[in-house]
Coordinates of C-alpha atoms in Angstrom, one line a residue:
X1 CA -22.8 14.0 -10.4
X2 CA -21.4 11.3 -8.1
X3 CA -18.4 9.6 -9.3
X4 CA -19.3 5.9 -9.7
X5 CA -15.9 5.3 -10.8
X6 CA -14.7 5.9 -7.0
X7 CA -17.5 3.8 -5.6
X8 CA -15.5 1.4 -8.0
X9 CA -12.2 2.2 -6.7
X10 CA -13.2 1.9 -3.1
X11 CA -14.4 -1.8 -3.8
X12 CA -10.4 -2.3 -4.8
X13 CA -8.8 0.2 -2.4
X14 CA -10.7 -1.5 0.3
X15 CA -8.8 -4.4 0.2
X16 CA -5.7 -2.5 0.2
X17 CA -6.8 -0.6 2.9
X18 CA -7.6 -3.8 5.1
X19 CA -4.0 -5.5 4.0
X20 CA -2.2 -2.2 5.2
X21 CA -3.8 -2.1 8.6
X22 CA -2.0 -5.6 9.6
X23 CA -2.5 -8.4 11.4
X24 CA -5.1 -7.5 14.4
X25 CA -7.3 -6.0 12.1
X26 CA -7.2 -9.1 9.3
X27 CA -7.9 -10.9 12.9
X28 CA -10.7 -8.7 13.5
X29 CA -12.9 -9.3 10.4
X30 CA -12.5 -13.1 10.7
X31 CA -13.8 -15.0 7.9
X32 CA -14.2 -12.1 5.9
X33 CA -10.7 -13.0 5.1
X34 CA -9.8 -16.2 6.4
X35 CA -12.9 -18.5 6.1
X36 CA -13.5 -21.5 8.0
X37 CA -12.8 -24.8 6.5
X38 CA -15.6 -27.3 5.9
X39 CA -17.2 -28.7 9.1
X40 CA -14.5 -26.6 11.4
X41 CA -15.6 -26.2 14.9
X42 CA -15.4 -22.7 15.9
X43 CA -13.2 -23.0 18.7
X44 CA -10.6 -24.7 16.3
X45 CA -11.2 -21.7 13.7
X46 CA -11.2 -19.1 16.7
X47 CA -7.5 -20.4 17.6
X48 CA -6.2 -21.0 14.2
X49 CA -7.4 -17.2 13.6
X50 CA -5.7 -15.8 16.5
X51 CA -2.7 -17.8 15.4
X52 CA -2.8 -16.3 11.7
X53 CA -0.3 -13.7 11.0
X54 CA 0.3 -11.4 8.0
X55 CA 3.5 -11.2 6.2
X56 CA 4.2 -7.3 5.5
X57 CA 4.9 -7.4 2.3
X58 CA 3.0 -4.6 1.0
X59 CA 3.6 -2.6 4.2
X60 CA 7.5 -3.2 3.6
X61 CA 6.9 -2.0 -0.2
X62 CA 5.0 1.2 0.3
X63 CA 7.6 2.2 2.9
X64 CA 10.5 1.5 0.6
X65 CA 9.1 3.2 -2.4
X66 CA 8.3 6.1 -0.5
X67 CA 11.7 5.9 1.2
X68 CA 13.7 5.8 -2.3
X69 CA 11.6 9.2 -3.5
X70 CA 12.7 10.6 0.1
X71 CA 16.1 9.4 0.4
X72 CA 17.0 13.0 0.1
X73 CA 15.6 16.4 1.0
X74 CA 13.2 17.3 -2.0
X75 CA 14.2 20.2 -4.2
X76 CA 11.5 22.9 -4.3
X77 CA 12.0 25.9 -6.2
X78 CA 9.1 28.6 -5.1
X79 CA 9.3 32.1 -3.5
X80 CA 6.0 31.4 -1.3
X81 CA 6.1 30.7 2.3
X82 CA 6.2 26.8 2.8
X83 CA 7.8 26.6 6.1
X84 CA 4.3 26.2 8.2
X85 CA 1.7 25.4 5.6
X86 CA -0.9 23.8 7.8
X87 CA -2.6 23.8 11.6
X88 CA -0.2 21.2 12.4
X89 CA 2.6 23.7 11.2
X90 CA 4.0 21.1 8.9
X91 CA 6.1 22.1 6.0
X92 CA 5.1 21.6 2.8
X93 CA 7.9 18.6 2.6
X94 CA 6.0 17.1 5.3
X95 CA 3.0 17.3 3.9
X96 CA 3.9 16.4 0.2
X97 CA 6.0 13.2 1.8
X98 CA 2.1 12.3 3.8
X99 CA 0.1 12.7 0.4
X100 CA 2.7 10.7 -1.5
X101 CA 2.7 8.0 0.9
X102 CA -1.3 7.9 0.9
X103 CA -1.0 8.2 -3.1
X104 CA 1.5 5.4 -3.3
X105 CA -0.9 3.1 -1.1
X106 CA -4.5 3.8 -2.8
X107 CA -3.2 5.4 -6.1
X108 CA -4.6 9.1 -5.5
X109 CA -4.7 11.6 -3.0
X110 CA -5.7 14.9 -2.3
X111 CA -4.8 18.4 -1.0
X112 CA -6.8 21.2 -0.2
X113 CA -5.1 24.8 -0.7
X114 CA -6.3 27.2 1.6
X115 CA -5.6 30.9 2.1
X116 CA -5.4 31.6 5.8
X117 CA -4.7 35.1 7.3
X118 CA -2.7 35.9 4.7
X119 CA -0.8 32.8 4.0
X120 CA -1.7 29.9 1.7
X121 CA -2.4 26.9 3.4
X122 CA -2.2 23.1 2.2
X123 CA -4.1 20.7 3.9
X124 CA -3.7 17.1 3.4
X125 CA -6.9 14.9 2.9
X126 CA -6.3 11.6 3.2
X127 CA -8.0 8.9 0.9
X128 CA -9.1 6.7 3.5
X129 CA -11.2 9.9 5.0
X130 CA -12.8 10.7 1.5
X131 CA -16.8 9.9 1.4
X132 CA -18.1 11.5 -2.0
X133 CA -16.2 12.3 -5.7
X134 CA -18.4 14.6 -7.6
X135 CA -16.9 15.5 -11.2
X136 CA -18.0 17.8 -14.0
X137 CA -16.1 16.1 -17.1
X138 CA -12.5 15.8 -16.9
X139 CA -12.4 18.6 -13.6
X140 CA -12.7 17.8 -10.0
X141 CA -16.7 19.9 -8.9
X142 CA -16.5 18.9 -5.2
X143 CA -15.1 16.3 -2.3
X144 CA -16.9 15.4 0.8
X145 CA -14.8 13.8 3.3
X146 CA -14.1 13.5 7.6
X147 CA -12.0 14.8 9.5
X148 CA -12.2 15.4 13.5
X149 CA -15.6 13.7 13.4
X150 CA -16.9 17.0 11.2
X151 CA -18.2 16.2 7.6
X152 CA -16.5 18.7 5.5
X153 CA -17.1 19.0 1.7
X154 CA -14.9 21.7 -0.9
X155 CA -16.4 22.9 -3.9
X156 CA -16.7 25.3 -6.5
X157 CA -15.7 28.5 -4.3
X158 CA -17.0 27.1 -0.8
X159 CA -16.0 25.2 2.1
X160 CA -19.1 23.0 4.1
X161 CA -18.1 22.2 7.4
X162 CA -21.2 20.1 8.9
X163 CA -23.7 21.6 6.5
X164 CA -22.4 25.4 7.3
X165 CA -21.4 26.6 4.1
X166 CA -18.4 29.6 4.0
X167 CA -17.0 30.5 0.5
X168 CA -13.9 31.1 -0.4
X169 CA -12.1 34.6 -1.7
X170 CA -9.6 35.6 -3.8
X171 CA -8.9 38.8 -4.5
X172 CA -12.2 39.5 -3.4
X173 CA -14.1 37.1 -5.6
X174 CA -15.7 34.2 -4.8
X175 CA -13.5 31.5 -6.9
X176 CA -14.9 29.3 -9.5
X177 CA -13.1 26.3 -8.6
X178 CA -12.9 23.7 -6.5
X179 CA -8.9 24.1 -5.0
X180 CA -8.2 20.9 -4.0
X181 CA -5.9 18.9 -5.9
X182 CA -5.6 15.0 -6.6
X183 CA -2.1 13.5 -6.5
X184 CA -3.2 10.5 -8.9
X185 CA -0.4 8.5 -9.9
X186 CA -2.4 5.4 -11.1
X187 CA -5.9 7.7 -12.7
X188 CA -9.1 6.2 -13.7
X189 CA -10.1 9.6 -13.9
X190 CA -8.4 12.6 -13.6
X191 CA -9.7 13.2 -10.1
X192 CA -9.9 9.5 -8.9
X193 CA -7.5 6.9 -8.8
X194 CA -7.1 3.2 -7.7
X195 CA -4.0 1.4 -5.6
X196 CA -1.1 0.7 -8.2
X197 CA -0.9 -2.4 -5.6
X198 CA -4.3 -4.1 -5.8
X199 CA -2.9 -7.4 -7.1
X200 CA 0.2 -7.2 -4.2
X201 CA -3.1 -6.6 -1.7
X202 CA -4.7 -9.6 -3.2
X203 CA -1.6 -11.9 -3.2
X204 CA -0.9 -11.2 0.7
X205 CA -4.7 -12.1 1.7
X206 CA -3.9 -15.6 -0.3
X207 CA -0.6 -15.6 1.8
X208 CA -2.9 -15.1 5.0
X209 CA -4.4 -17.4 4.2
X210 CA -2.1 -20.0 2.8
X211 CA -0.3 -19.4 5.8
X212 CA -2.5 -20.5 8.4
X213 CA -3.4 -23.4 6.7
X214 CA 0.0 -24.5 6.5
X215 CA 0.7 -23.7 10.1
X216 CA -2.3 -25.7 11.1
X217 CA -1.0 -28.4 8.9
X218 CA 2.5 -28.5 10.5
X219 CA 0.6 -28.3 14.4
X220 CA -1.5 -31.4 13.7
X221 CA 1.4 -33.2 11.9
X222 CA 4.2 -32.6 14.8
X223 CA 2.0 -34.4 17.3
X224 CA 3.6 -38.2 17.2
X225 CA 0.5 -40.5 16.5
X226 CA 0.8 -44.0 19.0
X227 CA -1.3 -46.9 17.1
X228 CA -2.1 -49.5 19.1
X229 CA -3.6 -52.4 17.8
X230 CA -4.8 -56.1 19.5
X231 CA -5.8 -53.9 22.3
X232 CA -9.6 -53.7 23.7
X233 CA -11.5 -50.7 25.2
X234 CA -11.6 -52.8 28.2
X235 CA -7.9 -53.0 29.2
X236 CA -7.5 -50.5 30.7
X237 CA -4.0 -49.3 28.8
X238 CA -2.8 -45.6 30.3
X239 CA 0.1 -44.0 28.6
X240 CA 2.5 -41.2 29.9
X241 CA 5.2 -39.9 30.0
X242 CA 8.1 -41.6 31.5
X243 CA 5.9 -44.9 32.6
X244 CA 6.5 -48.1 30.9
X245 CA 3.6 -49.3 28.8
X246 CA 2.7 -52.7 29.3
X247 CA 0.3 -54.4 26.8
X248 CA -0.8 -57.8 26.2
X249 CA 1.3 -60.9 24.7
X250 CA 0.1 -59.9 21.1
X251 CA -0.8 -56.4 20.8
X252 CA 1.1 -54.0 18.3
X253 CA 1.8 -50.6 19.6
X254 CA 4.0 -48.5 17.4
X255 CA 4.3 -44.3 16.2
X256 CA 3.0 -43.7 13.2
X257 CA 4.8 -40.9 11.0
X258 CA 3.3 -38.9 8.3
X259 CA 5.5 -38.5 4.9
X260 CA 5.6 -34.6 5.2
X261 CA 4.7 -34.7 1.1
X262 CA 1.5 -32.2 2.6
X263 CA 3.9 -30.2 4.0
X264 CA 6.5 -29.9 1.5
X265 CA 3.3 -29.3 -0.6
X266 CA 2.3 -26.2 1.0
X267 CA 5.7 -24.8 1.2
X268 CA 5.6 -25.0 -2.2
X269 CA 2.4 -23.3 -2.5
X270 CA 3.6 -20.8 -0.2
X271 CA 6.3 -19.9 -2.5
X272 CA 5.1 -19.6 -5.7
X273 CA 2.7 -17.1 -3.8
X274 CA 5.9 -14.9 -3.0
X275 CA 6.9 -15.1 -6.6
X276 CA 3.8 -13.5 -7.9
X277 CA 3.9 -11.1 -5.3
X278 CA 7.1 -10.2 -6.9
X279 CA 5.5 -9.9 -10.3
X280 CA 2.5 -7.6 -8.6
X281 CA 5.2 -5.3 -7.6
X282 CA 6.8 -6.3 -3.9
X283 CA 9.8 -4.5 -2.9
X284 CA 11.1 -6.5 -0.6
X285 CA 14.9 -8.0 -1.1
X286 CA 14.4 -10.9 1.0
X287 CA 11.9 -12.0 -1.6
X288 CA 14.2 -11.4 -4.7
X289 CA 16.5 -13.5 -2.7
X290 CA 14.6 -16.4 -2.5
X291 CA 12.8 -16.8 -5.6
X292 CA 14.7 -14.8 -8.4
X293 CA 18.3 -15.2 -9.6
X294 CA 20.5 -11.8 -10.1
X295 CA 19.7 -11.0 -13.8
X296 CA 15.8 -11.6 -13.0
X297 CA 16.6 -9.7 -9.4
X298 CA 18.0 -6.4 -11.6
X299 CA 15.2 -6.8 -14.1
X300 CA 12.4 -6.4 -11.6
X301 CA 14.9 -4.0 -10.2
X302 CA 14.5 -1.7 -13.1
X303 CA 11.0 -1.8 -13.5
X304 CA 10.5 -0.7 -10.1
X305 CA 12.6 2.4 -11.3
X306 CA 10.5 3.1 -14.1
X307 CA 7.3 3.1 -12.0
X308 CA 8.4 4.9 -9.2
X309 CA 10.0 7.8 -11.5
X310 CA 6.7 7.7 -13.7
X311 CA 5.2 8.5 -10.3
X312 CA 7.1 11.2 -9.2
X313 CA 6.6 12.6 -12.6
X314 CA 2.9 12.7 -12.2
X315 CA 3.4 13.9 -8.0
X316 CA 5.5 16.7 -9.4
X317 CA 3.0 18.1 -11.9
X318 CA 0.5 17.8 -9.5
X319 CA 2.3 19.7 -6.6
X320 CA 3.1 22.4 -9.3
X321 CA -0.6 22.8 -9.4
X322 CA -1.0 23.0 -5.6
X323 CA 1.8 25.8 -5.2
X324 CA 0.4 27.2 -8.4
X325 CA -3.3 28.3 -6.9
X326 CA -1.3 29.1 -3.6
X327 CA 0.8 31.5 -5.6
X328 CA -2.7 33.4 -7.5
X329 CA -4.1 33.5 -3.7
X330 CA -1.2 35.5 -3.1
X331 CA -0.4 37.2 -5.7
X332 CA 2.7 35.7 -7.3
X333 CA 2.9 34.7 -11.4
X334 CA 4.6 31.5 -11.0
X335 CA 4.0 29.1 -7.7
X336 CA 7.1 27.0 -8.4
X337 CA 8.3 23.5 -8.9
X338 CA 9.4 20.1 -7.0
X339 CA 11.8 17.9 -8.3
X340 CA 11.5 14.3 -6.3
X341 CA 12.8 12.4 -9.8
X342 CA 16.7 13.2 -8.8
X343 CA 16.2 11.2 -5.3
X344 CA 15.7 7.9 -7.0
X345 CA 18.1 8.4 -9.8
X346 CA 20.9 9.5 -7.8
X347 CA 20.3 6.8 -4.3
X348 CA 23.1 4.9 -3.0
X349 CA 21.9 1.7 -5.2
X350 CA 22.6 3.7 -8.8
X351 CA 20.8 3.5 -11.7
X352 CA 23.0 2.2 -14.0
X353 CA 23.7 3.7 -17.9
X354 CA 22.0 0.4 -19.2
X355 CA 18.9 1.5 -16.9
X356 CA 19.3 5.2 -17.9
X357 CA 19.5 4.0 -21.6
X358 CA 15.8 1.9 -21.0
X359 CA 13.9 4.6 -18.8
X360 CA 14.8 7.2 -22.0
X361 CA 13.4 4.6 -24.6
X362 CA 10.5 4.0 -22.6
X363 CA 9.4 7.9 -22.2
X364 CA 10.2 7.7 -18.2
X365 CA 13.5 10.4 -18.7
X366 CA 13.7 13.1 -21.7
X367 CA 17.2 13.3 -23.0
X368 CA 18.6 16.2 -21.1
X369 CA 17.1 14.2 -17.8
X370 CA 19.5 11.4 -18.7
X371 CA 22.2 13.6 -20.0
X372 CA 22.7 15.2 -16.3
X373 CA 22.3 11.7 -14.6
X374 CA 25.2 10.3 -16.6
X375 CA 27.3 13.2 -15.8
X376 CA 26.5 13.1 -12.3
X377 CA 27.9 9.2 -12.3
X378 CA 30.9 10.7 -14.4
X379 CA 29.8 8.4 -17.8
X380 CA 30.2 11.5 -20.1

């Protein structure tokens, strides 16, 4: 049956998706994301729109997430053929780095394994191009998605490209599975997940919007207001630059200033927003910087490092499985392994033994896990 648990992760993903895509396309869907305020002409909303811009801060964290698992070549022990794995002649590193990326944005992705003349094949589909989950229990039974402006869909032993249906062999049997495999690191199902950063997606549209309604603040309020008072309509009073205004004998004519408490207001708005995002997950320095003090800063720190290598625990099961069904298409008893889990223990930044000690109580590293990362940083 249809999976109405990723119509439900769509509703959330969605928002992720439309955060990720950046400023012009926030721009683009208007008030679905920055609503006019009450009684706001639509020329004013039209220019304080195209004045609006999005702070990356979930662009920023996906990138350094995914950079800290990649800091390094991946290790992948397998005797297949992973140098050109796809039409694009990609590596399997390539591809695996394009499917984490994609899983570390919308909490799943997927990957088709093909056998091609020959040679197994793993395709990348991205979530974004994914139309249809259909599951049978706890196991994937089919996924309809675009690509090229085709509508393909993979199933139980077939491949449907635009409604022409072609099954797929091994060893001269139609298989009895569908071989694509989800990279979910943040499951509702085994075969659908939603972004680990839907609250961080959330928090930046508040930003957006925060934002602009600071910035329109801070335009009104920089404009010097002249009151002028004992004056009539009738005389007549022109003002300018450089001319000398001349008024009568007992008219008041004086700048008015506004307290700034509005703005200091919003600023303070603004960053209590950047503190949550923080507590939703941003990666971003700058932010720790501002808002958190060192001990808080190595906290959030080390809670990123248990996330991240609970993640690459799951992405390296799940790319076991891939290389797994490319190894019975081929022939081979074992597919092989990746091992992404070193990259982020052993980065320039190191995990500490206080940090090694806390990912081992909370189930992130078994013991001989921790045992090699202490001797790698000499502690035993």
């Amino acid at each position: 049956m249809k999976s109405d648990n990723f119509a439900k992760a769509k509703q959330v993903n969605d928002l992720v998706y439309d955060v990720l895509q950046g400023t012009q396309h926030l721009r683009s869907m208007a008030e679905k994301h920055l609503p006019r305020f009450e009684r706001e002409d639509y020329a004013d909303y039209r220019k304080r729109l195209n004045r609006a811009t999005l702070t990356p801060i979930l662009q920023e964290t996906v990138s350094t997430v995914v950079g800290r698992i990649f800091s390094n070549d991946i290790q992948i022990d397998s005797a297949l053929p992973l140098d050109s794995v796809n039409e694009l002649n990609d590596s399997f590193s390539v591809v695996l780095r394009d499917v984490v990326t994609d899983a570390v944005k919308f909490g799943c992705s997927y990957v088709f394994v093909n056998y091609v003349d020959g040679l197994p094949q793993f395709e990348h589909i991205p979530y974004a191009s994914v139309k249809k989950i259909e599951e049978d229990g706890l196991r994937l039974k089919s996924i309809a998605y675009t690509k090229g402006g085709k509508d393909i869909e993979i199933g139980r032993g077939y491949v449907s490209i635009d409604k022409v249906s072609l099954p797929i062999i091994m060893h001269g049997k139609v298989i009895d599975f569908c071989p694509v495999v989800p990279f979910n690191i943040n499951a509702i199902t085994p075969s659908v997940g939603s972004s680990p950063y839907a609250e961080l997606a959330a928090l930046c549209i508040k930003l957006w919007q925060a934002d602009s309604a600071q910035d329109n603040i801070v335009s009104y309020l920089r404009q010097p207001l002249l009151l002028a008072s004992g004056i009539s309509a009738n005389d007549g009073v022109e003002v300018s630059a450089g001319n000398l205004l001349i008024v009568p004998k007992d008219a008041d004519v004086r700048y008015v200033e506004h307290s700034g408490n509005a703005v200091a207001v919003g600023f303070d708005h603004i960053d209590r927003i950047k503190q949550d995002c923080l507590l939703a997950g941003a990666a971003i320095s700058s932010l720790s910087k501002i808002s958190m003090t060192d001990e808080q800063a190595e906290e959030e720190k080390t809670k990123t490092t248990a996330r991240v290598l609970s993640w690459c625990e799951k992405i390296e099961d799940c790319a076991a499985n891939a290389l797994q069904i490319a190894a019975d298409y081929v022939g081979l008893k074992d597919g092989g392994s990746v091992s992404l889990r070193e990259n982020v223990l052993n980065e320039k930044s190191k995990v500490s033994l206080d940090d090694v000690v806390n990912l081992v109580q909370n189930g992130i590293l078994s013991a001989d896990e921790a045992r090699n990362h202490l001797a790698s940083l000499k502690l035993i």
